[in-house]
PDB file of C-alpha atoms in Angstrom:
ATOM      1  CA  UNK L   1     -82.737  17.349 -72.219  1.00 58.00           C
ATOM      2  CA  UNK L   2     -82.981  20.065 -69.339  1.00 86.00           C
ATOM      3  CA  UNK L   3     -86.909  19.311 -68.021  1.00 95.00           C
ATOM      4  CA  UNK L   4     -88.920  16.230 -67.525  1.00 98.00           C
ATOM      5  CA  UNK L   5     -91.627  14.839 -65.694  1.00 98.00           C
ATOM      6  CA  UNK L   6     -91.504  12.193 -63.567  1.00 98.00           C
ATOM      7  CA  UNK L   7     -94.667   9.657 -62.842  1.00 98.00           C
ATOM      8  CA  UNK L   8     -95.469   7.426 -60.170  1.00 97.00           C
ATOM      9  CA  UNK L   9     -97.790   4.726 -60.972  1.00 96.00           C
ATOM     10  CA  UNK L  10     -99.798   3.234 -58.385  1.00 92.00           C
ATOM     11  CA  UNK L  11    -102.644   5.369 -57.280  1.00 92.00           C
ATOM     12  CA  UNK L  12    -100.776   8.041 -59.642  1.00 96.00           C
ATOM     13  CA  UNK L  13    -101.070   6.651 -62.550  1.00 98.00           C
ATOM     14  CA  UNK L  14    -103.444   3.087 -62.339  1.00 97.00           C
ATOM     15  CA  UNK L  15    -106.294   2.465 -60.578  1.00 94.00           C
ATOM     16  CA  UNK L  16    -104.548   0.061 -58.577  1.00 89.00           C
ATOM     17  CA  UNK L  17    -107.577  -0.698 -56.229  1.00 87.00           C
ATOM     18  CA  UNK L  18    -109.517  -2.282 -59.013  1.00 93.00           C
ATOM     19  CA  UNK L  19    -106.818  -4.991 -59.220  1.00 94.00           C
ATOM     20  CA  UNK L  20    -105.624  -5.040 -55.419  1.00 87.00           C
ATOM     21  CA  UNK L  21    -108.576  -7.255 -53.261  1.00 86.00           C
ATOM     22  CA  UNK L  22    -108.813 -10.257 -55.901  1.00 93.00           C
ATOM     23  CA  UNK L  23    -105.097 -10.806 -56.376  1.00 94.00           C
ATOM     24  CA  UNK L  24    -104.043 -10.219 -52.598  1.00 93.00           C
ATOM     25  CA  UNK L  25    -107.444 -12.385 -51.397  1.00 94.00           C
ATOM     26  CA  UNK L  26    -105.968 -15.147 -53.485  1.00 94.00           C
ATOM     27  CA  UNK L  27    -102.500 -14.421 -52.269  1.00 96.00           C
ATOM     28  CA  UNK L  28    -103.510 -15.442 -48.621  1.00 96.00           C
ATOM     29  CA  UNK L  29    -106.372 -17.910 -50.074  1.00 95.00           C
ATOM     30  CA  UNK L  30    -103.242 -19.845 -50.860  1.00 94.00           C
ATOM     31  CA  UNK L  31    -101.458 -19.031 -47.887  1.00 94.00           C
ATOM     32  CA  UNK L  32    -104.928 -20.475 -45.995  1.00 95.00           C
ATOM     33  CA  UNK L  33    -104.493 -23.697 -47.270  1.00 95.00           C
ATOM     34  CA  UNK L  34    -100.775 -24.441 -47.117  1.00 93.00           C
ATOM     35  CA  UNK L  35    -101.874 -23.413 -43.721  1.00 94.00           C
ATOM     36  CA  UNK L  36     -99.497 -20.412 -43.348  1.00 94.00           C
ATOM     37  CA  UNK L  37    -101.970 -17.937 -42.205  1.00 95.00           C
ATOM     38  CA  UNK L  38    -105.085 -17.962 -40.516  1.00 93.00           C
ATOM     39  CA  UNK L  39    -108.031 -15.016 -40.283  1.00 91.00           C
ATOM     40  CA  UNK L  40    -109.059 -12.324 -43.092  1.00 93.00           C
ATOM     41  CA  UNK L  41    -106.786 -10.955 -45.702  1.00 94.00           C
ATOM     42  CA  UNK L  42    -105.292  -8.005 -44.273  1.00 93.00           C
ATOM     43  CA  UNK L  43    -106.439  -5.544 -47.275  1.00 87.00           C
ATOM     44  CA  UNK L  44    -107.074  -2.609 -45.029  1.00 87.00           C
ATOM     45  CA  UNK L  45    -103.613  -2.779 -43.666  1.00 90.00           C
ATOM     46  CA  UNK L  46    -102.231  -2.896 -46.875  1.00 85.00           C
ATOM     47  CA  UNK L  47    -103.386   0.379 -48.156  1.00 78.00           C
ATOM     48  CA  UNK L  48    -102.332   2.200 -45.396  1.00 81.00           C
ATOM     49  CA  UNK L  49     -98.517   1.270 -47.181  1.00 79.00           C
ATOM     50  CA  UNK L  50     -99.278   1.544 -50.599  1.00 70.00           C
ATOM     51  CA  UNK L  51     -96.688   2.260 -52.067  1.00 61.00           C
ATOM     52  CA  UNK L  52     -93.878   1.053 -49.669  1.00 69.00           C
ATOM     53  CA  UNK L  53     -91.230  -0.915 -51.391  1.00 70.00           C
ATOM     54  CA  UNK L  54     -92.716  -4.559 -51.584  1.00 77.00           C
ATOM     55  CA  UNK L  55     -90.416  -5.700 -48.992  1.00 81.00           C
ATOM     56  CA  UNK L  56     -91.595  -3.763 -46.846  1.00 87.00           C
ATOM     57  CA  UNK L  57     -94.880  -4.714 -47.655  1.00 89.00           C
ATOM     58  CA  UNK L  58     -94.811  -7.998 -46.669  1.00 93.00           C
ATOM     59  CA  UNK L  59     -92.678  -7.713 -43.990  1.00 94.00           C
ATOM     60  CA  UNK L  60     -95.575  -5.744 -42.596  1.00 95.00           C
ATOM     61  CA  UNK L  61     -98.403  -8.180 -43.613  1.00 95.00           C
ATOM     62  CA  UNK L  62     -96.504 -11.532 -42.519  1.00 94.00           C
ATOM     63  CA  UNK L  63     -94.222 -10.199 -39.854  1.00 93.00           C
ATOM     64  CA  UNK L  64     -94.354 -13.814 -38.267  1.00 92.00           C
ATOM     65  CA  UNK L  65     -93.441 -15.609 -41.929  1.00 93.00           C
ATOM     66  CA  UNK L  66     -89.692 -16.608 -42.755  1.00 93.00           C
ATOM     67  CA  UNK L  67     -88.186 -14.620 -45.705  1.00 94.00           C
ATOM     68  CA  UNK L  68     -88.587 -17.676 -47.546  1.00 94.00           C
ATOM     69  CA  UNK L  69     -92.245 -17.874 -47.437  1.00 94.00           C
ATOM     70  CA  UNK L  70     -92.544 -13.875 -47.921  1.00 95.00           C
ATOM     71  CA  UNK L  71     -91.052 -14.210 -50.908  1.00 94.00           C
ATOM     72  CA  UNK L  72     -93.390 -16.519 -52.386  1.00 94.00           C
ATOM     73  CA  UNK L  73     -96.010 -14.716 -51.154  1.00 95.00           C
ATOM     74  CA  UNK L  74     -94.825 -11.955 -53.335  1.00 93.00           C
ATOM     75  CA  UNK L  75     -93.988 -14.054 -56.102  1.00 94.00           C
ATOM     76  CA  UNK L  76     -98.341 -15.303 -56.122  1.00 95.00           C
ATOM     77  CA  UNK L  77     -98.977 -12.058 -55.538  1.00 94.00           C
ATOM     78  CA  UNK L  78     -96.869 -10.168 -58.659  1.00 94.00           C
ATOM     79  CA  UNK L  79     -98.249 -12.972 -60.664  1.00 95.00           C
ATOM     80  CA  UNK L  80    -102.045 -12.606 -59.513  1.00 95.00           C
ATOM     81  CA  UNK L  81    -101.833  -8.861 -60.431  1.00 96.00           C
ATOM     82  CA  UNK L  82    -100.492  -9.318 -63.828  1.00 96.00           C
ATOM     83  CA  UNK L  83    -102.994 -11.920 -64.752  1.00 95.00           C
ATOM     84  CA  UNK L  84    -105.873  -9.274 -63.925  1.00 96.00           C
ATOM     85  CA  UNK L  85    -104.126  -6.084 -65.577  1.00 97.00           C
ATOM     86  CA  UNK L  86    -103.716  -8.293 -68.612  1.00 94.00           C
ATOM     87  CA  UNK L  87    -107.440  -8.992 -68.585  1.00 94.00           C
ATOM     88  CA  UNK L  88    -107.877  -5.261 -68.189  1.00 94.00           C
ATOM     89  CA  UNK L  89    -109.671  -5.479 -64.984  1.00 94.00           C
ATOM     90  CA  UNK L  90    -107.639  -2.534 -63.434  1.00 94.00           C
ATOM     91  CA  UNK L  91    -108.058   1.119 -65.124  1.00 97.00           C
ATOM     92  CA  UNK L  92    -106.205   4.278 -65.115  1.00 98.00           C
ATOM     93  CA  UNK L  93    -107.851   7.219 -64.001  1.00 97.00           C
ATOM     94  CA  UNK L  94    -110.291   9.476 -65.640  1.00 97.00           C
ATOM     95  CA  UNK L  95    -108.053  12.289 -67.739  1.00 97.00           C
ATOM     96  CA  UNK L  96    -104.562  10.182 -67.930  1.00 98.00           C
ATOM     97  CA  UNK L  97    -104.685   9.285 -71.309  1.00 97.00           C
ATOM     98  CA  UNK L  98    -105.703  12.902 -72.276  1.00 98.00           C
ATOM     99  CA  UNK L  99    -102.988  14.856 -70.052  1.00 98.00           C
ATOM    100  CA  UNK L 100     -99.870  12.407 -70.782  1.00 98.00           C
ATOM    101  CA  UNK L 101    -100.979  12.976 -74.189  1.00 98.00           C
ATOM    102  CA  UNK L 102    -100.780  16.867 -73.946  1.00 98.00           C
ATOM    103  CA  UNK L 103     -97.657  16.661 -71.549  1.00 98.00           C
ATOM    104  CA  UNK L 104     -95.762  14.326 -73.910  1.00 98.00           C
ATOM    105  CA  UNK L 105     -95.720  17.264 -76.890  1.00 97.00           C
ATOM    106  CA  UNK L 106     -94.159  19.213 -74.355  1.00 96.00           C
ATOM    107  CA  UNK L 107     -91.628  17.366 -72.037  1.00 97.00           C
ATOM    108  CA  UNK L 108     -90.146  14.167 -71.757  1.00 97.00           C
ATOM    109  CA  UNK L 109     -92.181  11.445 -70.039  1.00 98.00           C
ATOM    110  CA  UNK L 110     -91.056   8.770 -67.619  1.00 98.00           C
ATOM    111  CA  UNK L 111     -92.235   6.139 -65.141  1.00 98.00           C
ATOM    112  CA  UNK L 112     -90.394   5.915 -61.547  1.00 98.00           C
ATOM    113  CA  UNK L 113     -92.683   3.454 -59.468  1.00 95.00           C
ATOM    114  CA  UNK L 114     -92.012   1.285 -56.983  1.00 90.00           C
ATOM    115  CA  UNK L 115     -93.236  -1.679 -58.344  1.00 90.00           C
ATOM    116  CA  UNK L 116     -91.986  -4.365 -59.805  1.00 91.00           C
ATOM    117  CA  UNK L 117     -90.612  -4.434 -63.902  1.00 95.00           C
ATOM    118  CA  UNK L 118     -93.048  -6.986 -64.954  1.00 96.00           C
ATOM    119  CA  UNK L 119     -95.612  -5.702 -63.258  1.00 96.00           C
ATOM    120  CA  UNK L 120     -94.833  -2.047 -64.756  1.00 97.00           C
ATOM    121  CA  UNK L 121     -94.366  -3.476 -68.166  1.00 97.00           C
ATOM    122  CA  UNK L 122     -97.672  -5.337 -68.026  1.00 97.00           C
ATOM    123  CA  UNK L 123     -99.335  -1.719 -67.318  1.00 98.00           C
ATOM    124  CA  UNK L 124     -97.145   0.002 -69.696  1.00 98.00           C
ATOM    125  CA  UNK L 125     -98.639  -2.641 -72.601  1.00 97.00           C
ATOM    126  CA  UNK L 126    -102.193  -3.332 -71.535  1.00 97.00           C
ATOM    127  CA  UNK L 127    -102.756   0.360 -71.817  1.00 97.00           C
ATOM    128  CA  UNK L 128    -100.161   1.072 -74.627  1.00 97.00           C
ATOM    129  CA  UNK L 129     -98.393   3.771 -72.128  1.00 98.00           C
ATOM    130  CA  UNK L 130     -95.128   3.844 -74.542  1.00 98.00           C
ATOM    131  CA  UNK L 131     -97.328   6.206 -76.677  1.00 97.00           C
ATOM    132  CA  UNK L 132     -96.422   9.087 -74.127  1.00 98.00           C
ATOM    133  CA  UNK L 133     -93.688   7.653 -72.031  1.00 98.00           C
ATOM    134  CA  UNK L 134     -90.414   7.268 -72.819  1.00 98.00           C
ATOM    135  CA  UNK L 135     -89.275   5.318 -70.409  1.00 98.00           C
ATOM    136  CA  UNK L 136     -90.226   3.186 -67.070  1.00 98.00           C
ATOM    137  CA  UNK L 137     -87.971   2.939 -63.980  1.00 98.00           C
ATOM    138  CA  UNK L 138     -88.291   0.232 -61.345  1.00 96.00           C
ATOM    139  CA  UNK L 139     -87.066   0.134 -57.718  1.00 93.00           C
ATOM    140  CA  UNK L 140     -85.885  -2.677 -58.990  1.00 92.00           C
ATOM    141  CA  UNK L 141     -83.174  -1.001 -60.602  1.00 94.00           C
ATOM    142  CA  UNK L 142     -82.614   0.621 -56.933  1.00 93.00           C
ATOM    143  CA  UNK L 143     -80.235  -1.621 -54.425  1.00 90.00           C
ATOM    144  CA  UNK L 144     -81.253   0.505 -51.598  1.00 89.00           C
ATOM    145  CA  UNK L 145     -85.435   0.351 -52.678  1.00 87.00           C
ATOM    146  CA  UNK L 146     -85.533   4.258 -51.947  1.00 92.00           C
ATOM    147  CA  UNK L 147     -87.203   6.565 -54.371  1.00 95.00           C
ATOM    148  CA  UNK L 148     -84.875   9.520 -54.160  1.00 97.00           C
ATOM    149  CA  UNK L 149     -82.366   7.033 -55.445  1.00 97.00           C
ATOM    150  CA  UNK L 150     -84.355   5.672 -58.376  1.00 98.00           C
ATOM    151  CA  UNK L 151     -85.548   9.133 -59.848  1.00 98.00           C
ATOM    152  CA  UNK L 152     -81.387  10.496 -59.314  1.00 97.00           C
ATOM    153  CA  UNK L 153     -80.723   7.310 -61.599  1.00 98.00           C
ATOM    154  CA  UNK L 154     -83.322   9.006 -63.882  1.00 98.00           C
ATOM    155  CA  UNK L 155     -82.281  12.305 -63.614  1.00 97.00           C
ATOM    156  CA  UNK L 156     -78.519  11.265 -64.576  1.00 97.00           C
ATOM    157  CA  UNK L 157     -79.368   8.728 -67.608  1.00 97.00           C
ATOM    158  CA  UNK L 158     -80.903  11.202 -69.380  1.00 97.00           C
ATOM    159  CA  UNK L 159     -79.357  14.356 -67.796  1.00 96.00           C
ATOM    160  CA  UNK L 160     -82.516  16.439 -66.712  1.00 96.00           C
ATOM    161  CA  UNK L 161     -81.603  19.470 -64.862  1.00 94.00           C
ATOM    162  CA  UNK L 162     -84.961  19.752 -63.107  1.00 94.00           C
ATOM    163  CA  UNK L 163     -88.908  19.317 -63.654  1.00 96.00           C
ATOM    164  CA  UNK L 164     -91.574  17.882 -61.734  1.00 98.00           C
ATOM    165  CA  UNK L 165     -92.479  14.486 -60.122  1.00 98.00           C
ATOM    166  CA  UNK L 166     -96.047  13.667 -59.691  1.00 98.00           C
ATOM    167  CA  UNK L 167     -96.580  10.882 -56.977  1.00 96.00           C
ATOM    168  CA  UNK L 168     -99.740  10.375 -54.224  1.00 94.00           C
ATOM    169  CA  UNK L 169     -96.486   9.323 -51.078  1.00 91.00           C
ATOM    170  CA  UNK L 170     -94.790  10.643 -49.098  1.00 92.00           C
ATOM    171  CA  UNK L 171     -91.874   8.816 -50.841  1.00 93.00           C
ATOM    172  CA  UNK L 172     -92.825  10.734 -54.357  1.00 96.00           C
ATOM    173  CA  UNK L 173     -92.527  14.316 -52.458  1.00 96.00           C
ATOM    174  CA  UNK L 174     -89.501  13.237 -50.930  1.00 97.00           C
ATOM    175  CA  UNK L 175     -87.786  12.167 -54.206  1.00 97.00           C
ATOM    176  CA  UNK L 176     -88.703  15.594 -55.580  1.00 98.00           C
ATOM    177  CA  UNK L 177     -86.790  17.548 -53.281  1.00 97.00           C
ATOM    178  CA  UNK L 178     -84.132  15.373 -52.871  1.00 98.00           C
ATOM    179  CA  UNK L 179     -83.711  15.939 -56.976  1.00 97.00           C
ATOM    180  CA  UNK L 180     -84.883  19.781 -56.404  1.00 97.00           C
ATOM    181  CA  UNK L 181     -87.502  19.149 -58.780  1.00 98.00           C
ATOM    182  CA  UNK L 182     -90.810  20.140 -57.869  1.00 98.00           C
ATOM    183  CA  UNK L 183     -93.790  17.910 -56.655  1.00 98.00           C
ATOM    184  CA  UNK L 184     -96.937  17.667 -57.065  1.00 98.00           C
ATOM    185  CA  UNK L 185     -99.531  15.577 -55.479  1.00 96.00           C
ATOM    186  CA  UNK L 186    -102.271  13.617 -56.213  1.00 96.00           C
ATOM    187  CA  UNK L 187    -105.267  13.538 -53.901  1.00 95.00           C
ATOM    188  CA  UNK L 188    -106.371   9.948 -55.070  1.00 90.00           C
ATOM    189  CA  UNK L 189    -107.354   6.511 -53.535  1.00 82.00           C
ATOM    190  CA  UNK L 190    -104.332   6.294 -50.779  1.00 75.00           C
ATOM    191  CA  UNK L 191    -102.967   9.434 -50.595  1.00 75.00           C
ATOM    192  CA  UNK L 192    -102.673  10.549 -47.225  1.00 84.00           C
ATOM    193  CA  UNK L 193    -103.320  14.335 -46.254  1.00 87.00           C
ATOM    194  CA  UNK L 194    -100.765  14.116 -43.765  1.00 89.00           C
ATOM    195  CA  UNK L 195     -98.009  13.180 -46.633  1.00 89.00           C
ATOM    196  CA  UNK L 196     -99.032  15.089 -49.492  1.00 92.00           C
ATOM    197  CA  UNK L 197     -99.371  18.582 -47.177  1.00 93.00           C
ATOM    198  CA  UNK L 198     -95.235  18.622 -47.755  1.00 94.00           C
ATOM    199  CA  UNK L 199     -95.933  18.485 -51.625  1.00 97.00           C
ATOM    200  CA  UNK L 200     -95.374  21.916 -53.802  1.00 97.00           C
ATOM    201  CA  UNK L 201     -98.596  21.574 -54.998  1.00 98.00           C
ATOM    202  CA  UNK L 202    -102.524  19.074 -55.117  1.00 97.00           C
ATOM    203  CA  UNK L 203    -104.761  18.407 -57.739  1.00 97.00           C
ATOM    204  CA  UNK L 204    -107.667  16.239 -56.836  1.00 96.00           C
ATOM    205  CA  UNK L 205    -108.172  15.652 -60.711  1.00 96.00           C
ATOM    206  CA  UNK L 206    -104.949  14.232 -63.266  1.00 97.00           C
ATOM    207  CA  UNK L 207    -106.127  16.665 -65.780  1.00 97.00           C
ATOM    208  CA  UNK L 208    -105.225  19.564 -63.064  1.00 97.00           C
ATOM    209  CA  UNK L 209    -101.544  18.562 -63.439  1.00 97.00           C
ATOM    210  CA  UNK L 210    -101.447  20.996 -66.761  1.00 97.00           C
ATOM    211  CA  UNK L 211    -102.557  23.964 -64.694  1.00 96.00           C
ATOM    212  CA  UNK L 212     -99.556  23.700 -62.259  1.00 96.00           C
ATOM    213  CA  UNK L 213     -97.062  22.968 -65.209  1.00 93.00           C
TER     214      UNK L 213
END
């Protein structure tokens, strides 16, 4: 196996703002009336790190909260998303199905996400993924939480010499050079021009991905 392709999967992959304001309102909803936090839900602040490494993420939300209490935070929050993927109330985007299809005839397929294993297998099943991809990596699997690592741990399981990974962060891009694989970007709900401008290449559409392969 010489050539792969490598898949984020939030705002990559799955509509991930479908799913997002319901299961983070009723993350802090909770957090309201244990009386841990007071004020909005800080949505808007979390897209601007989508796709951070969930520590991160709530270090960023509840800087003020013990690690205790950001933990369970997380915990409602992982549990909150799976509960509204498994009722199909997320989505992936238009052409996915289609392209991984076509791509999967052609090169090996694999997941390298930072999020969370259940939460990735939950996807990976409500939307019967395993039909194109062969496998799904967490930064889970990661000690360190850094995506260069996690698609190296790819790259060496199943000895790819090179290929592409296809990612909407900064974090994605980064990976791909760090691997010297080539990127590509994806112009969708929180990609940020300023981050994907050091990608190889950007499709606004999934199905545009076939063009630069």
């Amino acid at each position: 196996m010489t050539q792969a392709i490598l898949f984020d999967m939030d705002g990559t992959l799955f509509q991930t703002d479908l799913i997002l304001e319901p299961a983070l309102e009723a993350t802090f909803e909770v957090l309201r009336k244990e009386r841990q936090w007071q004020g909005e839900t800080p949505i808007e602040k979390y897209r601007e790190i989508m796709g951070v490494p969930l520590s991160v993420v709530w270090e960023t939300l509840c800087p003020n909260h013990s690690l205790e209490l950001r933990n369970k935070s997380n915990d409602i929050f992982q549990q909150q998303l799976i509960t509204l993927i498994s009722k199909h109330r997320g989505a992936l985007y238009d052409g996915v199905e289609e392209t991984l299809a076509f791509l999967s005839e052609r090169y090996p397929l694999f997941i390298a996400s930072n999020g969370y294993i259940e939460y990735l297998a939950a996807i990976v099943e409500a939307y019967q993924l395993q039909r194109f991809i062969q496998q799904t990596y967490s930064i889970q699997s990661i000690a360190s939480g850094n995506k260069s690592e996690l698609v190296e741990l790819v790259k060496t399981e199943h000895q790819i010499q090179g290929g592409f990974v296809v990612g909407d962060r900064a974090s994605d891009i980064q990976a791909a050079k760090d691997n010297h694989f080539t990127s590509i970007g994806v112009r969708f709900d929180f990609a940020q021009d300023s981050e994907l401008q050091y990608a190889d290449h950007v499709v606004d559409s999934f199905k545009d991905i076939v063009k630069v392969i």
